[in-house]
Coordinates of C-alpha atoms in Angstrom, one line a residue:
Chain I
M187 CA 158.1 198.2 163.8
T188 CA 158.3 201.1 166.1
D189 CA 157.4 204.0 163.8
N190 CA 154.3 205.4 162.0
L191 CA 152.4 206.6 165.0
T192 CA 150.8 210.0 164.9
H193 CA 149.3 212.0 167.8
Y194 CA 148.2 215.5 167.5
R195 CA 149.7 217.9 170.0
C196 CA 147.9 220.9 171.6
P197 CA 149.5 224.2 170.4
A198 CA 148.9 225.6 173.9
C199 CA 150.1 222.9 176.4
G200 CA 151.5 220.1 174.2
G201 CA 148.9 217.6 175.4
T202 CA 147.4 215.1 173.0
L203 CA 144.4 216.4 171.1
E204 CA 141.3 214.3 170.8
F205 CA 138.3 214.6 168.3
N206 CA 135.3 216.1 170.2
S207 CA 132.0 215.1 168.7
R208 CA 130.1 218.1 170.2
V209 CA 132.2 220.8 168.7
Q210 CA 133.4 218.7 165.7
K211 CA 137.0 219.8 166.3
L212 CA 140.1 218.5 168.0
K213 CA 140.0 219.4 171.7
C214 CA 142.7 219.3 174.3
P215 CA 141.5 217.3 177.3
Y216 CA 144.0 219.2 179.6
C217 CA 143.5 222.9 178.7
D218 CA 140.3 222.7 176.5
T219 CA 142.0 224.3 173.5
E220 CA 139.9 223.6 170.3
V221 CA 141.7 223.2 167.0
D222 CA 139.9 223.1 163.7
I223 CA 140.7 220.0 161.6
E224 CA 141.5 222.1 158.5
A225 CA 143.9 224.3 160.5
L226 CA 145.7 221.3 161.8
K227 CA 148.1 221.0 158.9
T228 CA 149.7 224.3 159.6
L229 CA 150.0 223.5 163.3
N230 CA 151.5 220.0 162.8
S231 CA 153.4 220.5 159.6
D232 CA 155.8 217.7 160.6
T233 CA 153.0 215.3 161.1
A234 CA 151.3 216.4 158.0
A235 CA 154.4 215.9 155.9
E236 CA 154.9 212.4 157.3
E237 CA 151.3 211.6 156.7
N238 CA 151.4 212.8 153.1
S239 CA 154.4 210.7 152.3
E240 CA 152.6 207.7 153.8
L241 CA 149.6 208.2 151.7
K242 CA 151.5 207.4 148.5
G243 CA 152.8 204.1 149.6
G244 CA 149.8 202.0 150.6
T245 CA 149.7 198.3 149.5
S246 CA 147.2 195.5 150.2
F247 CA 148.0 193.0 152.9
T248 CA 148.5 189.3 152.3
E249 CA 146.4 186.7 154.3
E250 CA 149.5 185.7 156.3
E251 CA 150.0 189.3 157.4
L252 CA 146.4 189.6 158.5
A253 CA 146.9 187.0 161.2
K254 CA 149.8 188.9 162.8
T255 CA 149.9 191.6 165.4
E256 CA 151.9 194.8 165.3
S257 CA 153.8 196.7 168.0
Y258 CA 154.4 200.4 168.1
E259 CA 156.3 202.7 170.4
C260 CA 154.2 205.4 172.0
E261 CA 155.5 208.8 171.0
S262 CA 154.4 210.3 174.3
C263 CA 155.8 207.8 176.9
G264 CA 157.8 205.4 174.9
G265 CA 155.7 202.3 175.9
Q266 CA 155.3 199.4 173.5
I267 CA 151.8 199.0 172.2
V268 CA 150.8 195.7 170.7
V269 CA 147.7 195.6 168.6
P270 CA 146.1 193.3 166.1
Y271 CA 147.1 193.9 162.5
G272 CA 144.8 196.5 160.9
T273 CA 144.2 198.6 164.0
G274 CA 144.3 202.2 162.7
A275 CA 143.7 204.2 165.9
M276 CA 144.1 203.3 169.6
S277 CA 144.9 204.6 173.1
C278 CA 148.3 203.9 174.7
P279 CA 147.6 201.5 177.6
F280 CA 150.4 203.1 179.6
C281 CA 149.7 206.9 179.3
G282 CA 146.3 206.9 177.7
N283 CA 147.3 209.1 174.8
A284 CA 145.3 208.8 171.6
Q285 CA 147.4 207.4 168.8
V286 CA 146.7 207.1 165.1
V287 CA 148.5 204.8 162.6
P288 CA 148.3 206.7 159.3
K289 CA 149.7 203.8 157.3
E290 CA 146.6 201.7 158.1
F291 CA 144.6 204.1 156.0
S292 CA 147.1 204.9 153.3
G293 CA 147.4 204.2 149.6
T294 CA 144.8 201.7 148.4
L295 CA 143.5 201.3 151.9
R296 CA 142.7 205.0 152.3
P297 CA 139.0 205.6 153.1
D298 CA 137.0 207.7 150.6
F299 CA 135.2 209.4 153.4
I300 CA 134.6 209.4 157.1
V301 CA 131.5 210.2 159.1
P302 CA 132.7 211.9 162.3
F303 CA 131.2 211.0 165.7
K304 CA 128.2 213.3 166.5
L305 CA 127.4 211.8 169.9
D306 CA 129.6 211.4 172.9
K307 CA 130.1 208.9 175.6
Q308 CA 127.6 210.5 178.0
Q309 CA 124.9 210.1 175.4
V310 CA 125.8 206.4 175.1
K311 CA 125.1 205.9 178.8
T312 CA 121.8 207.8 178.5
Q313 CA 120.7 205.7 175.5
Y314 CA 121.8 202.5 177.3
F315 CA 119.6 203.1 180.3
R316 CA 116.8 204.2 178.0
H317 CA 117.3 200.8 176.1
L318 CA 116.6 199.0 179.4
E319 CA 113.3 200.9 180.0
G320 CA 109.9 199.2 179.3
K321 CA 111.4 195.7 178.9
H322 CA 108.8 193.5 180.7
F323 CA 110.9 190.4 181.0
L324 CA 114.3 192.0 181.7
P325 CA 115.6 190.5 185.0
K326 CA 115.4 193.2 187.7
V327 CA 118.8 192.3 189.0
F328 CA 120.3 192.9 185.5
R329 CA 118.9 196.4 185.7
D330 CA 120.0 197.0 189.3
Q331 CA 123.3 195.2 189.5
N332 CA 124.6 195.3 186.0
H333 CA 127.7 197.6 185.6
I334 CA 129.0 199.0 182.4
N335 CA 132.5 197.5 181.8
E336 CA 133.7 199.5 178.9
I337 CA 132.6 202.1 176.4
R338 CA 134.6 202.4 173.2
G339 CA 134.2 204.7 170.2
V340 CA 135.2 202.8 167.1
Y341 CA 135.4 203.8 163.5
V342 CA 134.1 200.8 161.7
P343 CA 135.1 200.2 158.0
Y344 CA 132.3 199.8 155.6
W345 CA 132.0 199.2 151.9
L346 CA 129.1 201.2 150.3
F347 CA 127.6 200.0 147.1
N348 CA 125.6 201.8 144.4
S349 CA 123.7 199.8 141.8
Q350 CA 120.8 199.9 139.4
V351 CA 118.8 196.7 139.8
H352 CA 117.0 195.6 136.6
A353 CA 114.3 193.1 137.5
D354 CA 111.7 191.2 135.5
L355 CA 109.0 189.6 137.8
R356 CA 105.9 187.7 136.9
F357 CA 103.1 187.1 139.2
K358 CA 100.1 184.8 139.1
C359 CA 97.1 186.7 140.5
E360 CA 93.6 185.8 141.3
K361 CA 90.4 187.7 141.8
V362 CA 87.3 186.1 143.3
Q363 CA 83.8 187.3 142.4
R364 CA 81.0 186.0 144.7
S365 CA 77.3 185.6 144.0
E366 CA 74.5 183.4 145.3
D367 CA 71.0 182.3 144.8
A368 CA 68.7 180.3 147.0
N369 CA 70.6 177.1 146.8
F370 CA 74.2 177.8 145.9
V371 CA 77.1 180.2 146.5
Y372 CA 79.0 180.9 143.3
K373 CA 82.7 181.8 143.3
R374 CA 84.2 182.9 140.0
H375 CA 88.0 182.7 140.1
L376 CA 89.6 185.0 137.6
Y377 CA 93.3 184.4 136.9
Y378 CA 95.8 187.0 135.6
S379 CA 99.4 187.0 134.6
V380 CA 101.0 190.2 135.8
R381 CA 104.4 191.4 134.8
R382 CA 106.6 194.1 136.3
K383 CA 109.8 194.8 134.4
G384 CA 111.9 197.8 135.4
S385 CA 114.7 199.2 137.4
L386 CA 115.4 200.7 140.8
C387 CA 118.5 202.6 141.9
F388 CA 120.2 201.9 145.2
K389 CA 122.7 204.3 146.8
D390 CA 125.2 203.7 149.5
V391 CA 124.0 200.3 150.7
P392 CA 126.5 199.6 153.5
A393 CA 128.3 196.3 154.4
D394 CA 130.5 196.0 157.4
A395 CA 134.0 195.3 156.1
S396 CA 135.6 194.2 159.4
T397 CA 135.5 190.6 160.5
K398 CA 136.1 191.9 164.1
M399 CA 132.6 193.3 164.1
P400 CA 129.6 191.0 164.3
D401 CA 127.5 191.4 161.1
D402 CA 124.1 191.2 162.8
L403 CA 125.1 193.9 165.4
M404 CA 126.4 196.3 162.7
D405 CA 123.4 195.6 160.5
S406 CA 121.1 196.5 163.3
L407 CA 122.6 200.0 163.6
E408 CA 121.5 201.0 160.1
P409 CA 120.6 203.2 158.5
F410 CA 123.7 205.3 158.2
N411 CA 123.7 208.5 156.2
A412 CA 126.9 208.5 154.0
Q413 CA 125.9 212.0 152.7
E414 CA 127.1 213.4 156.0
G415 CA 130.6 212.0 155.3
V416 CA 133.6 214.3 155.0
A417 CA 136.9 213.9 153.3
Y418 CA 139.1 211.5 155.2
N419 CA 141.5 213.1 157.6
P420 CA 143.4 210.9 160.3
A421 CA 142.8 213.7 162.8
Y422 CA 139.1 212.5 163.1
L423 CA 140.4 209.2 164.5
S424 CA 142.2 210.8 167.4
G425 CA 140.7 209.6 170.7
Y426 CA 138.8 206.6 169.1
L427 CA 139.6 203.1 168.0
A428 CA 139.7 202.4 164.3
N429 CA 140.1 199.3 162.1
R430 CA 140.9 199.1 158.5
Y431 CA 138.9 196.7 156.3
D432 CA 139.9 193.0 156.3
Q433 CA 137.1 191.9 154.0
D434 CA 137.3 192.7 150.3
Y435 CA 134.3 194.2 148.6
T436 CA 134.0 191.2 146.3
L437 CA 133.3 189.0 149.4
L438 CA 130.5 191.3 150.5
L439 CA 128.9 192.0 147.1
P440 CA 126.7 188.9 146.9
R441 CA 125.1 189.7 150.3
V442 CA 124.5 193.3 149.4
Q443 CA 123.0 192.3 146.0
G444 CA 120.7 189.9 147.8
R445 CA 119.5 192.8 150.0
M446 CA 118.9 195.0 147.0
F447 CA 117.1 192.3 145.2
N448 CA 114.7 191.6 148.1
S449 CA 113.9 195.3 148.3
T450 CA 113.3 195.4 144.5
V451 CA 110.9 192.5 144.7
D452 CA 109.1 194.1 147.6
A453 CA 108.9 197.5 145.8
F454 CA 107.6 195.9 142.5
S455 CA 105.2 193.6 144.4
A456 CA 103.7 196.6 146.2
T457 CA 102.5 197.9 142.8
V458 CA 100.5 194.7 142.1
R459 CA 97.1 195.7 143.7
G460 CA 93.5 194.8 143.4
Y461 CA 93.8 191.1 143.6
D462 CA 92.6 188.6 146.3
S463 CA 95.9 186.6 146.0
V464 CA 99.2 187.3 144.4
S465 CA 102.1 184.8 144.1
L466 CA 105.5 185.4 142.5
V467 CA 106.2 182.7 139.9
E468 CA 109.2 184.0 138.0
Q469 CA 112.0 186.4 138.8
Q470 CA 115.1 187.6 137.0
A471 CA 117.5 190.3 138.1
S472 CA 120.7 191.9 136.9
F473 CA 122.9 194.6 138.5
Q474 CA 124.2 197.4 136.4
Q475 CA 126.2 200.6 137.0
Q476 CA 127.8 199.1 140.1
T477 CA 130.1 201.3 142.0
F478 CA 131.5 201.1 145.5
R479 CA 133.4 203.2 147.9
Y480 CA 135.1 202.7 151.3
G481 CA 134.3 204.7 154.4
L482 CA 134.4 204.8 158.1
F483 CA 131.3 205.0 160.2
P484 CA 131.2 206.0 163.9
V485 CA 130.0 203.2 166.3
W486 CA 130.0 203.2 170.1
L487 CA 130.5 199.8 171.6
L488 CA 129.4 199.2 175.2
T489 CA 130.1 196.0 177.1
T490 CA 128.6 194.7 180.4
K491 CA 129.0 191.6 182.3
W492 CA 126.3 189.8 184.2
Q493 CA 126.3 186.4 185.8
G494 CA 129.6 185.6 184.0
K495 CA 128.1 186.4 180.6
R496 CA 129.3 189.3 178.4
F497 CA 126.7 191.5 176.8
T498 CA 127.7 193.8 173.9
F499 CA 125.6 196.8 172.9
A500 CA 126.2 199.2 170.1
M501 CA 125.1 202.7 169.3
N502 CA 125.2 204.4 165.9
G503 CA 127.5 207.4 166.6
Q504 CA 125.7 209.4 163.9
T505 CA 122.0 208.8 164.7
G506 CA 122.0 207.5 168.3
K507 CA 120.2 204.3 167.4
F508 CA 121.0 201.8 170.2
V509 CA 120.9 198.0 169.8
G510 CA 121.8 194.9 171.8
N511 CA 120.1 191.8 173.0
L512 CA 119.0 191.6 176.6
P513 CA 118.6 188.5 178.9
R514 CA 115.2 187.1 179.6
D515 CA 113.8 186.5 183.1
D516 CA 112.4 183.0 182.5
R517 CA 110.4 182.9 185.7
A518 CA 108.6 186.1 184.9
Y519 CA 108.0 184.9 181.4
Y520 CA 106.3 181.7 182.4
Q521 CA 104.4 183.3 185.2
T522 CA 102.9 185.9 182.9
L523 CA 102.2 183.1 180.3
V524 CA 100.2 181.1 182.9
L525 CA 98.4 184.2 184.2
L526 CA 97.4 185.4 180.8
S527 CA 96.4 181.9 179.7
V528 CA 94.0 181.7 182.6
I529 CA 92.5 185.1 182.0
F530 CA 92.1 184.7 178.3
S531 CA 90.7 181.1 178.7
I532 CA 88.0 182.4 181.1
L533 CA 87.1 185.2 178.7
G534 CA 87.3 182.9 175.7
T535 CA 85.0 180.3 177.4
F536 CA 82.4 182.9 178.2
L537 CA 82.5 184.3 174.7
A538 CA 82.4 180.9 173.1
Y539 CA 79.5 179.8 175.3
V540 CA 77.5 183.0 174.4
F541 CA 78.3 182.4 170.7
L542 CA 77.2 178.7 170.7
L543 CA 73.9 179.6 172.5
T544 CA 73.1 182.3 170.0
E545 CA 74.0 180.0 167.1
E546 CA 71.2 177.6 168.2
Chain Y
M123 CA 75.8 171.0 179.1
E124 CA 77.3 169.9 175.8
E125 CA 77.6 173.5 174.7
F126 CA 79.3 174.4 177.9
W127 CA 82.1 171.9 177.5
S128 CA 82.5 172.7 173.9
A129 CA 82.9 176.4 174.9
V130 CA 85.4 175.4 177.6
I131 CA 87.6 173.5 175.2
L132 CA 87.4 176.3 172.6
G133 CA 88.0 179.0 175.2
V134 CA 91.0 177.3 176.7
V135 CA 92.6 176.7 173.3
M136 CA 92.0 180.2 172.2
G137 CA 93.2 181.6 175.5
I138 CA 96.5 179.7 175.4
I139 CA 97.2 180.7 171.8
L140 CA 96.4 184.3 172.6
A141 CA 98.6 184.3 175.7
V142 CA 101.5 182.8 173.8
I143 CA 101.2 185.5 171.1
V144 CA 101.0 188.4 173.7
V145 CA 103.8 187.1 175.9
N146 CA 106.1 186.5 172.9
Y147 CA 105.3 190.0 171.6
M148 CA 106.3 191.4 175.0
A149 CA 109.5 189.3 175.0
S150 CA 110.5 190.4 171.5
G151 CA 111.5 193.8 172.9
L152 CA 114.5 192.1 174.4
K153 CA 116.0 191.2 171.0
S154 CA 117.1 194.1 168.8
V155 CA 119.9 192.5 166.9
H156 CA 119.0 191.2 163.5
I157 CA 120.7 190.5 160.2
Q158 CA 119.3 192.9 157.5
T159 CA 117.8 191.1 154.5
S160 CA 116.6 194.2 152.6
A161 CA 117.9 197.6 151.6
D162 CA 114.7 199.6 151.9
S163 CA 116.5 202.7 153.4
Y164 CA 118.8 203.1 150.4
Y165 CA 116.5 203.7 147.5
D166 CA 114.2 206.5 146.5
P167 CA 110.7 205.2 145.7
N168 CA 110.3 207.9 143.2
Q169 CA 113.2 206.4 141.2
L170 CA 111.2 203.3 140.5
R171 CA 111.0 203.0 136.6
F172 CA 108.9 200.4 134.8
E173 CA 109.4 199.3 131.2
D174 CA 106.5 196.9 131.3
R175 CA 103.7 196.7 133.8
S176 CA 101.2 194.5 132.0
E177 CA 98.3 192.6 133.4
I178 CA 96.9 189.8 131.2
F179 CA 93.7 187.9 131.8
I180 CA 94.4 184.1 131.5
G181 CA 91.1 182.4 132.3
S182 CA 88.5 181.7 134.9
R183 CA 86.9 178.9 136.9
L184 CA 83.5 178.7 138.4
E185 CA 83.2 177.1 141.9
T186 CA 79.7 176.2 143.0
V187 CA 79.1 175.5 146.7
P188 CA 75.7 174.3 147.9
K189 CA 74.2 176.4 150.7
P190 CA 73.8 174.6 154.1
R191 CA 70.2 173.7 154.7
P192 CA 68.7 175.5 157.8
Q193 CA 68.6 173.1 160.8
S194 CA 65.4 172.8 162.9
R195 CA 65.7 174.3 166.4
R196 CA 65.7 171.9 169.4

């Protein structure tokens, strides 16, 4: 397969245009020409015609196909690009030109919307160094010697679910009234059965639809705001990596329903007030008016290597939220533990001694 | 003297527990990757609708605890 690649040419110099998150337009990295996404169709009528014809013919992939890789011929230098199946946008490893594979997002695979990148690579670096600040047990050498290996902007496929959760919860609650006389303390335990039956609407609960992205890392980037999404246009992918979904929404639905249910229980429980103890004894839930849609969210991935270990960080390309686990300096951890134990023990001994003396 | 050693044991136990809590709290800043188990950011609290929010009294139980008798001072 050596066709189906699209790159967007600059009308001024012929260079490959890339989406620029600051100006929210395609920008030529060579002559700084800016091209509005909407105006692109008239500039690249050939590309647009090809893209439109592709949009009609999308089909779902079989499991066998998912395991394969694909090769494309770069339109700029003619080099062969080999990528995992499902890669929708990439850079040519030979000439660096941004490439988009329209067929990966065509037909039934076409995203309903895309949230364009709002933050650029420089802001990823700034957020990364901010992420390292104030971490007491971060090894100093990690901060000093650690070098950023790679920063990639990736459009991650997500399923977004809407649903109305109907729940019927029963709680056993207890109030305790205290009184006393000269000889006894009286505690009257009052028991109540509390019911909360109702509904709660959820909108655009996201679930990462790519097995290539770790679920916990993508979850940690939330929340995303799908309301800022725009109609899908492959031009937004230019200059970034992109994957199409390889997990069907039916696979992700149970997990999303679990999240909605937990939030419903929390929201209902918060209305049960005025008791000394509350315990949930019965719960039922059903999900109605379920709808879903498919979108692409912007994520910056940053990788570093330290002591042979690879560390992956991610930044929400929409909000700037930065996440990623950091290594712990065990020596500093245990030194601090011992030091604080000694200080708190001395203070605790003094306070306990004073307390015991006054008790007598 | 007996009070002193009781205070030492109590103080050391409390000190170690408190130190473990503080140090683990400081270390928790290194971990920022977690699986989401709820969807709190994706609903409007004003959209919460109840069909039934009853609270029914079931019964009561009286617990009587004798007061400790005051001890004589040494």
